[in-house]
Amino acid sequence: MKLQRAMTNREVWMKASTILAEHGEMTADYIIDQLGDVLGNDTAVEDWRRVAAAVDAITGADTHGSN
């Protein structure tokens, strides 16, 4: 099995920006699909978690449930 290096912070934010530009409102669905493809790879799962967090930060999503 090929080891994957973790993405840099810059790579995470660039990927998040690109995904948002390409998928808009469907970004969450795209990320969920990608997670399904990488579940056996801890590094890839962590990278996608970071990408999702970056997407939330870019879009100003309320991640704490407060109003």
mmCIF file of N, CA and C in Angstrom:
data_model
loop_
_atom_site.group_PDB
_atom_site.id
_atom_site.type_symbol
_atom_site.label_atom_id
_atom_site.label_comp_id
_atom_site.label_asym_id
_atom_site.label_seq_id
_atom_site.Cartn_x
_atom_site.Cartn_y
_atom_site.Cartn_z
ATOM 1 N N MET A 1 0.846 -1.176 0.000
ATOM 2 C CA MET A 1 0.000 0.000 0.000
ATOM 3 C C MET A 1 0.893 1.241 0.000
ATOM 4 N N LYS A 2 0.625 2.159 -0.893
ATOM 5 C CA LYS A 2 1.403 3.385 -1.007
ATOM 6 C C LYS A 2 1.035 4.332 0.130
ATOM 7 N N LEU A 3 2.049 4.809 0.853
ATOM 8 C CA LEU A 3 1.798 5.775 1.925
ATOM 9 C C LEU A 3 1.565 7.148 1.321
ATOM 10 N N GLN A 4 0.594 7.833 1.840
ATOM 11 C CA GLN A 4 0.270 9.171 1.369
ATOM 12 C C GLN A 4 0.738 10.171 2.406
ATOM 13 N N ARG A 5 1.419 11.213 1.960
ATOM 14 C CA ARG A 5 1.814 12.262 2.891
ATOM 15 C C ARG A 5 0.618 13.152 3.156
ATOM 16 N N ALA A 6 0.589 13.733 4.336
ATOM 17 C CA ALA A 6 -0.488 14.663 4.681
ATOM 18 C C ALA A 6 -0.346 15.932 3.837
ATOM 19 N N MET A 7 -1.472 16.516 3.510
ATOM 20 C CA MET A 7 -1.472 17.765 2.761
ATOM 21 C C MET A 7 -0.980 18.896 3.659
ATOM 22 N N THR A 8 -0.314 19.867 3.055
ATOM 23 C CA THR A 8 0.081 21.057 3.798
ATOM 24 C C THR A 8 -1.154 21.921 4.027
ATOM 25 N N ASN A 9 -1.081 22.861 4.955
ATOM 26 C CA ASN A 9 -2.204 23.777 5.179
ATOM 27 C C ASN A 9 -2.562 24.526 3.905
ATOM 28 N N ARG A 10 -1.550 24.941 3.154
ATOM 29 C CA ARG A 10 -1.793 25.652 1.893
ATOM 30 C C ARG A 10 -2.562 24.762 0.924
ATOM 31 N N GLU A 11 -2.151 23.495 0.803
ATOM 32 C CA GLU A 11 -2.841 22.568 -0.090
ATOM 33 C C GLU A 11 -4.300 22.368 0.335
ATOM 34 N N VAL A 12 -4.525 22.285 1.644
ATOM 35 C CA VAL A 12 -5.893 22.126 2.161
ATOM 36 C C VAL A 12 -6.754 23.307 1.738
ATOM 37 N N TRP A 13 -6.264 24.528 1.953
ATOM 38 C CA TRP A 13 -7.059 25.716 1.634
ATOM 39 C C TRP A 13 -7.244 25.891 0.131
ATOM 40 N N MET A 14 -6.221 25.537 -0.655
ATOM 41 C CA MET A 14 -6.357 25.618 -2.114
ATOM 42 C C MET A 14 -7.401 24.607 -2.600
ATOM 43 N N LYS A 15 -7.373 23.390 -2.079
ATOM 44 C CA LYS A 15 -8.345 22.369 -2.468
ATOM 45 C C LYS A 15 -9.750 22.805 -2.069
ATOM 46 N N ALA A 16 -9.904 23.332 -0.858
ATOM 47 C CA ALA A 16 -11.218 23.790 -0.397
ATOM 48 C C ALA A 16 -11.758 24.887 -1.310
ATOM 49 N N SER A 17 -10.913 25.832 -1.671
ATOM 50 C CA SER A 17 -11.336 26.930 -2.555
ATOM 51 C C SER A 17 -11.727 26.414 -3.934
ATOM 52 N N THR A 18 -10.944 25.492 -4.462
ATOM 53 C CA THR A 18 -11.232 24.917 -5.774
ATOM 54 C C THR A 18 -12.544 24.142 -5.762
ATOM 55 N N ILE A 19 -12.748 23.340 -4.716
ATOM 56 C CA ILE A 19 -13.984 22.559 -4.608
ATOM 57 C C ILE A 19 -15.188 23.482 -4.528
ATOM 58 N N LEU A 20 -15.097 24.526 -3.717
ATOM 59 C CA LEU A 20 -16.213 25.478 -3.622
ATOM 60 C C LEU A 20 -16.504 26.138 -4.959
ATOM 61 N N ALA A 21 -15.454 26.515 -5.678
ATOM 62 C CA ALA A 21 -15.644 27.160 -6.973
ATOM 63 C C ALA A 21 -16.297 26.212 -7.977
ATOM 64 N N GLU A 22 -15.942 24.931 -7.915
ATOM 65 C CA GLU A 22 -16.459 23.972 -8.878
ATOM 66 C C GLU A 22 -17.829 23.403 -8.505
ATOM 67 N N HIS A 23 -18.091 23.235 -7.207
ATOM 68 C CA HIS A 23 -19.284 22.508 -6.784
ATOM 69 C C HIS A 23 -20.322 23.354 -6.068
ATOM 70 N N GLY A 24 -19.971 24.566 -5.662
ATOM 71 C CA GLY A 24 -20.921 25.472 -5.029
ATOM 72 C C GLY A 24 -21.710 24.812 -3.910
ATOM 73 N N GLU A 25 -23.032 24.870 -4.010
ATOM 74 C CA GLU A 25 -23.901 24.333 -2.963
ATOM 75 C C GLU A 25 -23.795 22.820 -2.803
ATOM 76 N N MET A 26 -23.242 22.139 -3.781
ATOM 77 C CA MET A 26 -23.099 20.679 -3.727
ATOM 78 C C MET A 26 -21.764 20.253 -3.129
ATOM 79 N N THR A 27 -21.012 21.196 -2.560
ATOM 80 C CA THR A 27 -19.695 20.896 -2.013
ATOM 81 C C THR A 27 -19.752 19.815 -0.942
ATOM 82 N N ALA A 28 -20.700 19.885 -0.031
ATOM 83 C CA ALA A 28 -20.792 18.885 1.035
ATOM 84 C C ALA A 28 -20.993 17.487 0.451
ATOM 85 N N ASP A 29 -21.840 17.363 -0.570
ATOM 86 C CA ASP A 29 -22.061 16.062 -1.212
ATOM 87 C C ASP A 29 -20.772 15.546 -1.850
ATOM 88 N N TYR A 30 -20.022 16.439 -2.479
ATOM 89 C CA TYR A 30 -18.761 16.054 -3.105
ATOM 90 C C TYR A 30 -17.782 15.534 -2.057
ATOM 91 N N ILE A 31 -17.657 16.246 -0.942
ATOM 92 C CA ILE A 31 -16.726 15.836 0.108
ATOM 93 C C ILE A 31 -17.147 14.493 0.703
ATOM 94 N N ILE A 32 -18.417 14.296 0.920
ATOM 95 C CA ILE A 32 -18.910 13.017 1.445
ATOM 96 C C ILE A 32 -18.569 11.882 0.480
ATOM 97 N N ASP A 33 -18.731 12.108 -0.814
ATOM 98 C CA ASP A 33 -18.360 11.093 -1.808
ATOM 99 C C ASP A 33 -16.874 10.775 -1.737
ATOM 100 N N GLN A 34 -16.045 11.797 -1.580
ATOM 101 C CA GLN A 34 -14.601 11.586 -1.508
ATOM 102 C C GLN A 34 -14.224 10.799 -0.257
ATOM 103 N N LEU A 35 -14.868 11.089 0.861
ATOM 104 C CA LEU A 35 -14.587 10.363 2.102
ATOM 105 C C LEU A 35 -14.898 8.877 1.943
ATOM 106 N N GLY A 36 -15.956 8.576 1.213
ATOM 107 C CA GLY A 36 -16.307 7.180 0.976
ATOM 108 C C GLY A 36 -15.208 6.430 0.235
ATOM 109 N N ASP A 37 -14.448 7.142 -0.576
ATOM 110 C CA ASP A 37 -13.375 6.525 -1.354
ATOM 111 C C ASP A 37 -12.085 6.333 -0.559
ATOM 112 N N VAL A 38 -11.935 7.017 0.576
ATOM 113 C CA VAL A 38 -10.650 6.996 1.292
ATOM 114 C C VAL A 38 -10.737 6.446 2.710
ATOM 115 N N LEU A 39 -11.854 5.837 3.086
ATOM 116 C CA LEU A 39 -12.054 5.429 4.473
ATOM 117 C C LEU A 39 -10.958 4.525 5.026
ATOM 118 N N GLY A 40 -10.299 3.752 4.217
ATOM 119 C CA GLY A 40 -9.242 2.878 4.704
ATOM 120 C C GLY A 40 -7.899 3.568 4.867
ATOM 121 N N ASN A 41 -7.802 4.840 4.523
ATOM 122 C CA ASN A 41 -6.541 5.567 4.558
ATOM 123 C C ASN A 41 -6.652 6.702 5.573
ATOM 124 N N ASP A 42 -6.071 6.502 6.748
ATOM 125 C CA ASP A 42 -6.197 7.495 7.828
ATOM 126 C C ASP A 42 -5.690 8.868 7.426
ATOM 127 N N THR A 43 -4.591 8.930 6.676
ATOM 128 C CA THR A 43 -4.039 10.226 6.262
ATOM 129 C C THR A 43 -5.013 10.951 5.341
ATOM 130 N N ALA A 44 -5.571 10.229 4.384
ATOM 131 C CA ALA A 44 -6.511 10.844 3.445
ATOM 132 C C ALA A 44 -7.782 11.295 4.155
ATOM 133 N N VAL A 45 -8.276 10.493 5.091
ATOM 134 C CA VAL A 45 -9.475 10.879 5.843
ATOM 135 C C VAL A 45 -9.211 12.162 6.612
ATOM 136 N N GLU A 46 -8.071 12.243 7.275
ATOM 137 C CA GLU A 46 -7.726 13.458 8.031
ATOM 138 C C GLU A 46 -7.594 14.656 7.098
ATOM 139 N N ASP A 47 -6.989 14.465 5.916
ATOM 140 C CA ASP A 47 -6.888 15.565 4.947
ATOM 141 C C ASP A 47 -8.267 16.058 4.536
ATOM 142 N N TRP A 48 -9.189 15.138 4.250
ATOM 143 C CA TRP A 48 -10.529 15.547 3.843
ATOM 144 C C TRP A 48 -11.290 16.201 4.983
ATOM 145 N N ARG A 49 -11.031 15.777 6.225
ATOM 146 C CA ARG A 49 -11.636 16.450 7.376
ATOM 147 C C ARG A 49 -11.159 17.889 7.428
ATOM 148 N N ARG A 50 -9.867 18.099 7.183
ATOM 149 C CA ARG A 50 -9.306 19.446 7.184
ATOM 150 C C ARG A 50 -9.873 20.280 6.040
ATOM 151 N N VAL A 51 -10.039 19.657 4.866
ATOM 152 C CA VAL A 51 -10.628 20.371 3.725
ATOM 153 C C VAL A 51 -12.053 20.803 4.070
ATOM 154 N N ALA A 52 -12.828 19.903 4.666
ATOM 155 C CA ALA A 52 -14.205 20.245 5.046
ATOM 156 C C ALA A 52 -14.214 21.390 6.044
ATOM 157 N N ALA A 53 -13.289 21.393 7.003
ATOM 158 C CA ALA A 53 -13.205 22.486 7.973
ATOM 159 C C ALA A 53 -12.849 23.799 7.273
ATOM 160 N N ALA A 54 -11.967 23.730 6.291
ATOM 161 C CA ALA A 54 -11.595 24.933 5.541
ATOM 162 C C ALA A 54 -12.789 25.452 4.742
ATOM 163 N N VAL A 55 -13.557 24.554 4.138
ATOM 164 C CA VAL A 55 -14.767 24.960 3.412
ATOM 165 C C VAL A 55 -15.714 25.674 4.371
ATOM 166 N N ASP A 56 -15.906 25.109 5.566
ATOM 167 C CA ASP A 56 -16.770 25.759 6.553
ATOM 168 C C ASP A 56 -16.260 27.154 6.901
ATOM 169 N N ALA A 57 -14.964 27.286 7.078
ATOM 170 C CA ALA A 57 -14.394 28.592 7.417
ATOM 171 C C ALA A 57 -14.583 29.586 6.266
ATOM 172 N N ILE A 58 -14.367 29.130 5.039
ATOM 173 C CA ILE A 58 -14.519 30.015 3.879
ATOM 174 C C ILE A 58 -15.958 30.484 3.731
ATOM 175 N N THR A 59 -16.904 29.594 3.944
ATOM 176 C CA THR A 59 -18.301 29.939 3.744
ATOM 177 C C THR A 59 -18.936 30.561 4.967
ATOM 178 N N GLY A 60 -18.187 30.607 6.081
ATOM 179 C CA GLY A 60 -18.728 31.192 7.309
ATOM 180 C C GLY A 60 -19.757 30.315 7.978
ATOM 181 N N ALA A 61 -19.663 29.009 7.755
ATOM 182 C CA ALA A 61 -20.624 28.072 8.346
ATOM 183 C C ALA A 61 -20.541 28.102 9.862
ATOM 184 N N ASP A 62 -21.692 27.982 10.491
ATOM 185 C CA ASP A 62 -21.765 27.940 11.954
ATOM 186 C C ASP A 62 -21.524 26.506 12.391
ATOM 187 N N THR A 63 -20.311 26.219 12.872
ATOM 188 C CA THR A 63 -19.966 24.843 13.238
ATOM 189 C C THR A 63 -20.248 24.549 14.694
ATOM 190 N N HIS A 64 -20.715 25.541 15.465
ATOM 191 C CA HIS A 64 -20.954 25.334 16.893
ATOM 192 C C HIS A 64 -22.442 25.300 17.245
ATOM 193 N N GLY A 65 -23.296 25.437 16.271
ATOM 194 C CA GLY A 65 -24.730 25.356 16.514
ATOM 195 C C GLY A 65 -25.338 26.545 17.209
ATOM 196 N N SER A 66 -24.592 27.628 17.348
ATOM 197 C CA SER A 66 -25.170 28.812 17.989
ATOM 198 C C SER A 66 -25.822 29.697 16.950
ATOM 199 N N ASN A 67 -26.773 30.479 17.385
ATOM 200 C CA ASN A 67 -27.479 31.370 16.451
ATOM 201 C C ASN A 67 -27.023 32.776 16.612
#
